[in-house]
Coordinates of C-alpha atoms in Angstrom, one line a residue:
Chain V
X1 CA 3.9 -15.2 -22.9
X2 CA 2.1 -14.6 -19.6
X3 CA 4.9 -16.5 -17.9
X4 CA 7.6 -14.0 -18.9
X5 CA 9.2 -11.8 -16.3
X6 CA 9.6 -8.0 -16.9
X7 CA 13.4 -8.6 -17.7
X8 CA 12.4 -11.3 -20.2
X9 CA 9.8 -9.2 -21.8
X10 CA 12.3 -6.3 -22.2
X11 CA 14.8 -8.7 -24.0
X12 CA 12.0 -10.3 -26.1
X13 CA 10.8 -6.9 -27.3
X14 CA 14.2 -5.7 -28.2
X15 CA 15.2 -8.9 -29.9
X16 CA 11.9 -8.7 -31.9
X17 CA 10.7 -12.1 -30.6
X18 CA 7.3 -10.6 -30.1
X19 CA 5.7 -7.1 -30.2
X20 CA 4.2 -5.0 -27.4
X21 CA 0.8 -5.3 -29.1
X22 CA 1.1 -9.1 -29.1
X23 CA 2.0 -9.4 -25.4
X24 CA -0.6 -6.7 -24.4
X25 CA -3.3 -8.5 -26.5
X26 CA -2.5 -11.8 -24.9
X27 CA -2.6 -10.5 -21.3
X28 CA -5.8 -8.5 -22.0
X29 CA -7.4 -11.8 -23.3
X30 CA -6.2 -13.6 -20.2
X31 CA -7.7 -10.9 -17.9
X32 CA -10.9 -11.2 -19.8
X33 CA -10.9 -15.0 -19.4
X34 CA -9.7 -15.4 -15.8
X35 CA -10.2 -12.2 -13.8
X36 CA -14.0 -12.8 -13.0
X37 CA -12.5 -15.6 -10.9
X38 CA -10.0 -13.4 -9.0
X39 CA -11.6 -9.9 -9.1
X40 CA -8.1 -8.4 -9.2
X41 CA -9.0 -5.6 -11.5
X42 CA -11.5 -2.7 -10.9
X43 CA -10.9 -1.2 -14.4
X44 CA -9.4 -2.7 -17.5
X45 CA -8.2 -0.2 -20.1
X46 CA -7.9 -2.4 -23.1
X47 CA -8.3 0.2 -25.8
X48 CA -5.8 2.6 -24.3
X49 CA -3.4 -0.2 -23.6
X50 CA -3.3 -1.3 -27.2
X51 CA -2.7 2.3 -28.3
X52 CA 0.2 2.6 -25.9
X53 CA 1.5 -0.7 -27.1
X54 CA 1.4 0.3 -30.7
X55 CA 3.2 3.5 -29.9
X56 CA 5.8 1.5 -28.0
X57 CA 6.3 -0.7 -31.0
X58 CA 7.0 2.2 -33.2
X59 CA 9.6 3.6 -30.7
X60 CA 11.2 0.1 -30.4
X61 CA 11.4 0.0 -34.3
X62 CA 13.1 3.4 -34.4
X63 CA 15.6 2.3 -31.7
X64 CA 14.2 5.1 -29.4
X65 CA 13.1 2.9 -26.5
X66 CA 13.1 4.1 -22.9
X67 CA 13.7 1.6 -20.1
X68 CA 10.3 -0.2 -19.9
X69 CA 9.2 0.5 -23.5
X70 CA 6.2 -1.8 -24.3
X71 CA 6.2 -3.6 -21.1
X72 CA 2.7 -4.3 -19.7
X73 CA 2.0 -3.2 -16.1
X74 CA -1.1 -2.2 -14.0
X75 CA -1.6 0.5 -11.4
X76 CA -3.2 0.1 -8.0
X77 CA -6.4 2.1 -8.1
X78 CA -4.9 4.5 -5.5
X79 CA -2.8 6.2 -8.1
X80 CA -4.7 8.9 -10.1
X81 CA -4.8 8.4 -13.9
X82 CA -5.9 10.9 -16.5
X83 CA -9.3 10.1 -17.9
X84 CA -9.4 6.7 -16.1
X85 CA -11.6 6.1 -13.0
X86 CA -9.6 6.2 -9.9
X87 CA -11.8 4.8 -7.1
X88 CA -9.4 3.9 -4.3
X89 CA -11.7 0.9 -3.8
X90 CA -14.5 3.2 -2.5
X91 CA -18.1 4.0 -3.4
X92 CA -17.0 7.5 -2.4
X93 CA -14.8 7.8 -5.6
X94 CA -16.7 5.4 -7.9
X95 CA -17.4 8.3 -10.2
X96 CA -14.1 10.0 -9.9
X97 CA -12.1 10.4 -13.2
X98 CA -9.0 12.5 -12.5
X99 CA -7.8 15.2 -14.9
X100 CA -4.2 14.4 -14.0
X101 CA -1.7 11.6 -13.5
X102 CA 0.1 10.6 -10.3
X103 CA 3.8 11.2 -10.6
X104 CA 4.4 7.4 -10.4
X105 CA 2.0 6.9 -13.3
X106 CA 3.7 9.7 -15.2
X107 CA 7.0 8.1 -14.6
X108 CA 5.9 4.8 -16.1
X109 CA 4.4 6.6 -19.1
X110 CA 7.8 8.3 -19.7
X111 CA 9.5 4.9 -19.3
X112 CA 7.3 3.6 -22.1
X113 CA 5.2 1.1 -20.0
X114 CA 1.8 0.1 -21.1
X115 CA -0.9 0.2 -18.5
X116 CA -3.6 -2.6 -18.6
X117 CA -5.8 -1.0 -16.0
X118 CA -6.4 -0.4 -12.4
X119 CA -6.2 -3.1 -9.7
X120 CA -8.5 -3.8 -6.8
X121 CA -7.7 -2.8 -3.3
X122 CA -9.0 -2.4 0.2
X123 CA -11.1 0.8 0.5
X124 CA -8.7 3.7 0.8
X125 CA -6.0 1.2 1.5
X126 CA -7.4 0.3 4.8
X127 CA -7.3 -3.5 5.4
X128 CA -5.1 -6.6 5.5
X129 CA -7.3 -8.9 3.5
X130 CA -8.7 -7.0 0.5
X131 CA -12.3 -7.7 1.7
X132 CA -13.1 -4.0 2.4
X133 CA -13.2 -3.0 -1.3
X134 CA -16.6 -1.6 -2.6
X135 CA -15.9 -3.8 -5.7
X136 CA -15.9 -7.0 -3.7
X137 CA -13.1 -9.1 -2.3
X138 CA -10.1 -10.3 -4.3
X139 CA -9.5 -14.1 -4.3
X140 CA -6.1 -15.5 -3.8
X141 CA -4.9 -17.4 -7.0
X142 CA -3.4 -20.1 -4.8
X143 CA -6.8 -20.8 -3.2
X144 CA -9.8 -18.7 -4.4
X145 CA -11.5 -19.4 -1.0
X146 CA -8.7 -17.4 0.7
X147 CA -7.8 -13.8 0.9
X148 CA -4.9 -12.4 -1.1
X149 CA -3.7 -10.0 1.6
X150 CA -4.3 -6.3 1.6
X151 CA -4.6 -3.5 0.8
X152 CA -2.7 -4.2 -2.5
X153 CA -4.4 -7.5 -2.9
X154 CA -5.5 -6.9 -6.4
X155 CA -2.0 -5.9 -7.4
X156 CA -0.6 -9.0 -5.8
X157 CA -3.2 -11.4 -7.1
X158 CA -2.9 -10.0 -10.7
X159 CA 0.8 -10.8 -10.7
X160 CA 0.3 -14.2 -9.0
X161 CA -2.3 -15.2 -11.5
X162 CA 0.1 -14.1 -14.4
X163 CA -2.4 -11.5 -15.7
X164 CA 0.4 -8.9 -15.7
X165 CA 4.1 -9.2 -14.8
X166 CA 4.3 -6.3 -12.5
X167 CA 2.0 -3.8 -10.7
X168 CA 2.3 -0.6 -8.7
X169 CA 1.1 -0.9 -5.0
X170 CA 1.3 1.1 -1.8
X171 CA 2.2 0.2 1.8
X172 CA 1.0 2.1 4.8
X173 CA 1.4 -0.7 7.4
X174 CA 2.4 -3.6 5.3
X175 CA 0.1 -3.4 2.3
X176 CA 2.8 -4.3 -0.3
X177 CA 4.7 -6.9 1.7
X178 CA 1.8 -8.8 3.3
X179 CA -0.1 -9.5 0.1
X180 CA 3.2 -10.3 -1.7
X181 CA 3.9 -12.9 1.0
X182 CA 0.3 -14.4 0.7
X183 CA 0.4 -14.6 -3.1
X184 CA 4.0 -15.8 -3.6
X185 CA 5.2 -12.6 -5.2
X186 CA 8.0 -10.2 -4.5
X187 CA 7.0 -6.8 -3.2
X188 CA 9.1 -3.8 -2.1
X189 CA 8.2 -0.9 0.1
X190 CA 10.9 1.8 -0.4
X191 CA 12.2 4.2 2.2
X192 CA 9.6 6.7 3.2
X193 CA 10.0 9.7 0.6
X194 CA 11.9 7.7 -2.0
X195 CA 8.9 7.5 -4.3
X196 CA 6.6 10.5 -4.8
X197 CA 3.2 10.4 -3.2
X198 CA 1.9 13.2 -5.5
X199 CA -1.4 11.9 -7.0
X200 CA -1.5 8.8 -4.8
X201 CA -4.7 9.3 -2.8
X202 CA -3.6 9.8 0.9
X203 CA -4.5 7.6 3.7
X204 CA -1.8 8.3 6.4
X205 CA 0.7 10.7 4.9
X206 CA 3.6 10.0 7.2
X207 CA 3.4 6.3 6.5
X208 CA 2.1 5.9 2.9
X209 CA 4.7 4.8 0.4
X210 CA 4.3 3.5 -3.2
X211 CA 6.3 0.5 -4.5
X212 CA 6.3 -2.4 -6.9
X213 CA 5.0 -5.9 -6.8
X214 CA 6.5 -8.3 -9.3
X215 CA 7.7 -11.9 -9.7
X216 CA 11.3 -11.4 -8.8
X217 CA 13.7 -9.0 -7.2
X218 CA 15.2 -8.4 -10.6
X219 CA 11.8 -7.1 -11.9
X220 CA 11.2 -5.1 -8.7
X221 CA 14.5 -3.4 -9.3
X222 CA 13.6 -2.5 -12.9
X223 CA 10.3 -1.0 -11.6
X224 CA 11.8 0.8 -8.7
X225 CA 14.3 2.5 -11.1
X226 CA 11.3 4.0 -12.9
X227 CA 9.3 4.9 -9.7
X228 CA 11.9 6.4 -7.4
X229 CA 13.3 9.9 -7.4
X230 CA 12.7 13.4 -6.2
X231 CA 9.5 15.2 -7.1
X232 CA 9.0 19.0 -6.9
X233 CA 5.3 18.4 -6.5
X234 CA 5.7 16.4 -3.3
X235 CA 7.6 18.3 -0.6
X236 CA 7.9 15.1 1.5
X237 CA 9.7 13.3 -1.4
X238 CA 13.4 13.0 -0.6
X239 CA 15.6 15.3 -2.6
X240 CA 18.4 12.6 -2.9
X241 CA 19.8 11.0 -6.0
X242 CA 18.5 7.5 -6.8
X243 CA 20.6 4.5 -7.6
X244 CA 20.5 2.1 -10.6
X245 CA 18.7 -0.6 -8.7
X246 CA 19.6 -3.2 -11.3
X247 CA 23.3 -2.5 -11.2
X248 CA 24.2 -4.3 -7.9
X249 CA 22.0 -7.3 -8.1
X250 CA 24.9 -9.7 -8.7
X251 CA 27.2 -8.4 -6.0
X252 CA 28.5 -11.0 -3.7
X253 CA 26.7 -11.3 -0.3
X254 CA 29.5 -13.2 1.4
X255 CA 30.1 -11.7 4.8
X256 CA 26.7 -10.0 4.9
X257 CA 25.4 -9.6 8.4
X258 CA 21.8 -10.6 8.8
X259 CA 20.0 -9.4 11.9
X260 CA 17.4 -11.9 13.2
X261 CA 15.1 -10.3 15.8
X262 CA 14.1 -12.5 18.6
X263 CA 10.7 -10.7 18.8
X264 CA 9.7 -11.8 15.3
X265 CA 9.8 -15.5 16.2
X266 CA 7.7 -15.7 19.3
X267 CA 4.1 -16.5 20.2
X268 CA 1.6 -16.0 17.4
X269 CA 3.8 -17.1 14.6
X270 CA 2.6 -20.2 12.8
X271 CA 5.2 -22.9 13.4
X272 CA 5.2 -23.9 9.6
X273 CA 5.8 -20.3 8.7
X274 CA 8.5 -20.0 11.2
X275 CA 10.2 -23.1 9.8
X276 CA 10.2 -21.9 6.2
X277 CA 11.8 -18.6 7.4
X278 CA 14.4 -20.4 9.3
X279 CA 15.2 -22.6 6.3
X280 CA 15.6 -19.4 4.2
X281 CA 18.1 -18.0 6.8
X282 CA 20.0 -21.2 6.6
X283 CA 20.2 -20.8 2.8
X284 CA 21.7 -17.4 3.3
X285 CA 24.3 -18.9 5.6
X286 CA 25.2 -21.2 2.7
X287 CA 25.6 -18.2 0.4
X288 CA 28.2 -16.9 3.0
X289 CA 26.0 -14.6 5.1
X290 CA 26.3 -14.4 8.9
X291 CA 23.3 -14.5 11.2
X292 CA 23.3 -12.1 14.2
X293 CA 20.7 -12.3 16.9
X294 CA 19.3 -8.8 17.6
X295 CA 16.4 -7.4 19.7
X296 CA 13.8 -4.8 18.7
X297 CA 12.4 -4.3 22.2
X298 CA 9.7 -1.8 21.2
X299 CA 8.4 -3.8 18.3
X300 CA 5.4 -5.0 20.4
X301 CA 4.2 -1.4 20.5
X302 CA 4.2 -0.9 16.7
X303 CA 0.6 -2.0 16.2
X304 CA -0.8 0.1 19.0
X305 CA 1.1 3.1 17.9
X306 CA 0.1 2.7 14.3
X307 CA -3.6 2.4 15.2
X308 CA -3.3 5.9 16.7
X309 CA -1.2 7.6 14.1
X310 CA -2.8 6.0 11.0
X311 CA -6.4 6.8 11.9
X312 CA -5.5 10.3 13.1
X313 CA -3.9 11.1 9.8
X314 CA -6.7 9.3 7.9
X315 CA -9.4 11.4 9.7
X316 CA -7.6 14.5 8.5
X317 CA -6.9 13.3 5.0
X318 CA -10.4 11.9 4.3
X319 CA -12.1 15.1 5.4
X320 CA -11.8 16.3 1.8
X321 CA -14.4 13.8 0.8
X322 CA -17.5 15.9 1.7
X323 CA -19.8 15.5 -1.3
X324 CA -19.2 19.0 -2.4
X325 CA -16.5 19.1 -5.1
X326 CA -16.1 15.6 -6.3
X327 CA -17.1 12.0 -5.4
X328 CA -20.3 10.7 -4.0
X329 CA -23.2 13.0 -2.9
X330 CA -26.2 11.7 -1.1
X331 CA -29.7 12.1 -2.6
X332 CA -31.7 15.3 -1.7
X333 CA -29.7 16.7 1.2
X334 CA -31.9 18.7 3.5
X335 CA -29.1 21.2 4.4
X336 CA -25.3 21.4 4.4
X337 CA -24.9 19.4 7.5
X338 CA -27.1 16.7 6.2
X339 CA -25.1 16.7 2.9
X340 CA -21.8 16.1 4.8
X341 CA -23.2 13.5 7.3
X342 CA -25.1 11.4 4.8
X343 CA -22.6 11.6 1.9
X344 CA -19.8 10.4 4.2
X345 CA -22.1 7.9 6.0
X346 CA -23.2 6.4 2.8
X347 CA -20.1 6.8 0.7
X348 CA -17.5 5.2 3.1
X349 CA -17.5 1.6 4.2
X350 CA -17.4 0.2 7.7
X351 CA -13.7 0.0 8.1
X352 CA -13.0 3.5 6.8
X353 CA -15.7 4.9 9.2
X354 CA -14.2 3.0 12.1
X355 CA -10.8 4.4 11.5
X356 CA -12.0 8.0 11.0
X357 CA -13.9 7.7 14.3
X358 CA -10.8 6.3 16.1
X359 CA -8.7 9.2 14.6
X360 CA -11.3 11.8 15.6
X361 CA -11.1 10.4 19.2
X362 CA -7.4 10.4 19.3
X363 CA -7.1 14.0 18.1
X364 CA -10.1 15.4 20.1
X365 CA -9.6 17.9 22.9
X366 CA -8.3 16.2 26.1
X367 CA -7.1 13.1 24.3
X368 CA -4.3 14.5 21.9
X369 CA -1.4 14.2 24.4
X370 CA -2.5 10.9 25.8
X371 CA -2.9 9.2 22.3
X372 CA -1.4 11.1 19.3
X373 CA 1.5 12.7 21.0
X374 CA 2.3 9.5 23.0
X375 CA 2.2 7.4 19.8
X376 CA 4.6 9.8 18.1
X377 CA 7.0 9.4 21.0
X378 CA 6.7 5.6 20.9
X379 CA 7.4 5.9 17.2
X380 CA 10.8 7.4 17.9
X381 CA 11.6 4.6 20.4
X382 CA 10.7 2.1 17.6
X383 CA 12.9 3.9 15.1
X384 CA 15.8 4.0 17.6
X385 CA 15.6 0.2 18.0
X386 CA 16.3 -0.1 14.3
X387 CA 19.0 2.6 14.3
X388 CA 20.8 0.6 17.1
X389 CA 20.3 -2.7 15.2
X390 CA 21.8 -1.3 12.0
X391 CA 25.0 -0.4 13.9
X392 CA 25.5 -4.2 14.0
X393 CA 24.0 -5.6 10.9
X394 CA 23.5 -4.9 7.2
X395 CA 19.9 -6.1 6.9
X396 CA 17.2 -7.6 9.1
X397 CA 15.2 -10.7 8.3
X398 CA 12.1 -12.4 9.6
X399 CA 8.6 -13.5 8.6
X400 CA 6.4 -11.0 6.6
X401 CA 3.2 -12.3 8.1
X402 CA 2.4 -14.5 11.1
X403 CA 0.4 -17.0 9.0
X404 CA -0.4 -17.9 5.4
X405 CA -3.5 -16.6 3.7
X406 CA -6.6 -17.2 5.8
X407 CA -10.2 -18.0 4.6
X408 CA -12.4 -15.1 3.2
X409 CA -14.6 -13.8 6.0
X410 CA -12.5 -15.5 8.8
X411 CA -11.5 -12.3 10.5
X412 CA -14.1 -9.7 9.4
X413 CA -15.9 -9.6 12.7
X414 CA -12.7 -9.0 14.8
X415 CA -10.9 -5.8 13.6
X416 CA -8.1 -6.3 16.1
X417 CA -7.4 -9.8 15.0
X418 CA -7.2 -8.4 11.4
X419 CA -4.9 -5.6 12.6
X420 CA -2.4 -8.1 14.0
X421 CA -1.9 -9.5 10.5
X422 CA 0.6 -6.7 10.0
X423 CA 2.4 -7.2 13.2
X424 CA 5.8 -7.8 11.5
X425 CA 5.4 -5.1 8.9
X426 CA 4.1 -2.0 10.6
X427 CA 7.3 -1.1 12.5
X428 CA 9.2 -0.3 9.3
X429 CA 6.5 2.1 8.2
X430 CA 6.6 3.8 11.6
X431 CA 10.4 4.0 11.3
X432 CA 10.3 5.0 7.5
X433 CA 12.6 2.1 6.6
X434 CA 12.5 0.1 3.3
X435 CA 11.3 -3.5 3.5
X436 CA 10.5 -6.2 1.0
X437 CA 8.9 -9.7 0.9
X438 CA 9.9 -12.5 -1.2
X439 CA 8.6 -16.1 -1.4
X440 CA 10.5 -18.6 0.7
X441 CA 8.4 -21.8 0.6
X442 CA 5.0 -23.1 1.5
X443 CA 3.1 -23.7 4.8
X444 CA -0.2 -25.7 4.7
X445 CA 0.1 -25.6 0.8
X446 CA 0.2 -21.8 0.7
X447 CA 3.0 -19.3 0.0
X448 CA 5.2 -17.9 2.8
X449 CA 7.0 -14.6 2.7
X450 CA 10.5 -13.8 3.9
X451 CA 10.8 -10.2 5.0
X452 CA 14.0 -8.2 4.4
X453 CA 14.3 -4.8 6.2
X454 CA 17.0 -2.5 5.0
X455 CA 18.7 0.6 6.3
X456 CA 17.5 4.0 5.1
X457 CA 17.9 4.4 1.3
X458 CA 19.5 1.0 1.1
X459 CA 17.1 -0.5 -1.5
X460 CA 19.9 -1.5 -3.8
X461 CA 21.4 -3.7 -1.2
X462 CA 18.1 -5.3 -0.3
X463 CA 17.4 -6.1 -3.9
X464 CA 20.9 -7.6 -4.2
X465 CA 20.3 -9.7 -1.1
X466 CA 16.9 -10.8 -2.5
X467 CA 18.2 -11.5 -5.9
X468 CA 21.0 -13.7 -4.7
X469 CA 18.4 -15.9 -2.8
X470 CA 16.3 -16.1 -5.9
X471 CA 19.3 -17.2 -7.9
X472 CA 19.8 -20.1 -5.3
X473 CA 16.2 -21.1 -4.9
X474 CA 13.1 -21.3 -7.1
X475 CA 10.3 -20.4 -4.8
X476 CA 9.6 -17.2 -6.8
X477 CA 9.2 -19.3 -10.0
X478 CA 6.4 -21.4 -8.5
X479 CA 3.0 -20.5 -10.1
X480 CA -0.4 -20.6 -8.8
X481 CA -2.8 -23.3 -10.2
X482 CA -5.2 -21.8 -12.7
X483 CA -8.5 -23.1 -11.5
X484 CA -10.9 -21.7 -14.1
X485 CA -12.1 -24.2 -16.7
X486 CA -11.9 -21.6 -19.4
X487 CA -8.2 -21.4 -19.0
X488 CA -7.5 -25.1 -19.0
Chain Y
X1 CA -12.0 0.2 27.3
X2 CA -15.8 0.8 26.7
X3 CA -17.0 3.6 24.5
X4 CA -20.7 4.5 25.2
X5 CA -23.2 5.5 22.6
X6 CA -23.1 9.1 23.6
X7 CA -19.3 9.2 22.8
X8 CA -20.0 7.5 19.4
X9 CA -22.6 10.1 18.6
X10 CA -20.2 12.9 19.6
X11 CA -17.4 11.4 17.4
X12 CA -19.8 10.9 14.5
X13 CA -20.7 14.6 14.8
X14 CA -17.1 15.7 14.9
X15 CA -16.2 13.5 11.9
X16 CA -19.4 14.5 10.1
X17 CA -20.4 10.8 9.5
X18 CA -24.0 9.7 9.9
X19 CA -24.2 6.5 12.0
X20 CA -27.5 4.7 12.1
X21 CA -29.2 3.9 15.4
X22 CA -29.1 0.2 14.6
X23 CA -25.3 0.2 14.2
X24 CA -24.3 2.3 17.3
X25 CA -23.9 -0.7 19.6
X26 CA -21.7 -2.5 17.1
X27 CA -19.6 0.6 16.4
X28 CA -19.3 1.2 20.2
X29 CA -18.0 -2.4 20.7
X30 CA -15.4 -2.2 17.9
X31 CA -14.1 1.2 18.8
X32 CA -13.8 0.0 22.4
X33 CA -11.7 -3.0 21.2
X34 CA -9.5 -0.7 19.1
X35 CA -8.9 1.7 21.9
X36 CA -8.1 -1.1 24.4
X37 CA -5.4 -2.2 21.9
X38 CA -3.9 1.3 21.7
X39 CA -4.1 1.8 25.5
X40 CA -1.0 -0.4 25.8
X41 CA 0.9 2.8 24.9
X42 CA 0.0 4.3 28.3
X43 CA 2.3 1.9 30.0
X44 CA 5.4 3.1 28.2
X45 CA 7.8 5.6 29.8
X46 CA 8.3 8.3 27.1
X47 CA 9.6 11.0 29.4
X48 CA 12.0 13.2 27.4
X49 CA 11.3 11.5 24.1
X50 CA 10.8 13.8 21.3
X51 CA 7.6 13.0 19.2
X52 CA 8.7 11.9 15.7
X53 CA 7.2 13.7 12.8
X54 CA 9.5 12.5 9.9
X55 CA 11.7 9.4 10.1
X56 CA 14.6 11.2 8.5
X57 CA 14.0 14.4 10.4
X58 CA 13.5 16.2 7.0
X59 CA 12.1 19.7 6.9
X60 CA 9.7 21.1 4.4
X61 CA 11.4 22.1 1.2
X62 CA 10.5 25.6 0.1
X63 CA 10.2 26.8 -3.4
X64 CA 9.8 30.1 -5.1
X65 CA 6.4 31.5 -4.7
X66 CA 5.6 31.0 -8.5
X67 CA 2.6 29.5 -10.1
X68 CA 3.6 26.1 -11.4
X69 CA 0.3 24.4 -12.1
X70 CA -2.0 25.1 -15.0
X71 CA -5.5 26.4 -14.4
X72 CA -7.9 23.6 -14.8
X73 CA -11.0 25.2 -13.3
X74 CA -13.3 23.7 -15.9
X75 CA -11.9 20.2 -15.6
X76 CA -12.3 20.3 -11.7
X77 CA -15.7 21.8 -11.8
X78 CA -16.8 19.1 -14.2
X79 CA -16.2 16.6 -11.5
X80 CA -18.6 18.3 -9.0
X81 CA -22.0 16.7 -8.2
X82 CA -23.5 20.2 -8.8
X83 CA -22.0 23.3 -10.1
X84 CA -23.2 26.5 -11.8
X85 CA -21.6 29.6 -13.2
X86 CA -18.1 28.5 -12.1
X87 CA -19.1 27.7 -8.5
X88 CA -19.7 24.5 -6.5
X89 CA -23.4 24.3 -5.5
X90 CA -24.6 23.1 -2.1
X91 CA -27.9 23.2 -0.3
X92 CA -28.9 26.7 0.8
X93 CA -27.1 27.8 3.9
X94 CA -28.3 31.4 4.2
X95 CA -32.0 32.4 4.5

């Protein structure tokens, strides 16, 4: 049952092939058997999941079943969940049990989904390898000596290890797409504002965006249909109608114009990764699409602009973690200043502290114009490149990440090398565009991701383009080897 | 770009984050590496370019000034490391 996709689970539940309690029990057992090997979950909510599954079965029996009724999923631990610890991968929030649900969590509850628990992540979503979690690194199911990508590494690894068919995730600079690429899963970052951020713990508010990770574009469409939509609680959430993201999956892509940016195939790209992406582009040509060479001349500035804007926003957002109202407080503070300094010094990990300090520097008197304002100007230039490109093409394609999953610990001592992992994904966050990653083959025995970048609010077309590729290929159906003896 | 220990101490104070003496050199080095990366921006001509705050140039949506959230004072106070009589407790700040 763990091999089923979300679409297959929906059909199986409605045809009474199995019950939600049966599939939920099966996956909970599999998590218990295997996850000590992958560390993809921080919290497993078995009892609650079984209660939700029983309620879903009752609704299915009554013929009163919403879209994802009885389907097991899991939430990235960045989304607040009533009565369930929401740690954001940090010691700072190790004891935080919210009294409210994030809008995304609420949407899945209303759609009848069953939550198996909360997935591991880089601390406060800061990282590209899932090694900065307070709860330890997540292991890549394709090779447990390697990283799964970050920051949604737990969400991606849980799907790749077939512990759950779909998960929620978030993407500030590539944190859905890069781990999806490295684990052979399908991940989608929607247009900025398409999915509510209410109750999603903020890292960089103008960049953060929730989205799904699943095994196929078809499943990602089912999840996005539940997640997306206006939200009165989030004033940055777009007040525009959503689409039925499953309705256009089978549209023809003959005549589709695919922009191929020269800048995404230059120095720094692993040749094997480049070759797999080129093969995917050729497959699209066979499906009737046309390749158009384009240029995104400011894309090389995306990483530097991001590492001003994201830390600046993080330094402001994370100021709320002060040891006073919730979260970690140091032992026996001497005075209020000592309480702040030590609670934050002890509660945050090294990467989070580094980014807060960079943000404080960029926003401090005398540097604001030279750094923050400059980065926001460069951001508009990056956006304009995409606006110009979308005058000529329907979608843009390239690699998701410059290389396959690297070894655990390999880049820990060099933050800048780690930051360059997101070199092909960051620009879309700065521009607010939707992007997705889907498996397109293997390099050095590890999964490679093809990135599709769409125009604003064009998620339905991206999903259609991805689904047509997945009908023609089987890369998304390849499964990671289960390496734990208990499962064999 | 080098970041000296004095600057790190000033930033730590601004950010209210305690940095231990032993790690100041390492923090200085890694901050310097990051700032060297972002200094590439200085070479770009951005004259006349309007800074971008929202990708779709959206403006804040206003709503009626009405209470929409339920009062959960007790639930939130229960999360605090220390509270008393409906108030958050911190070390004494007034003699």
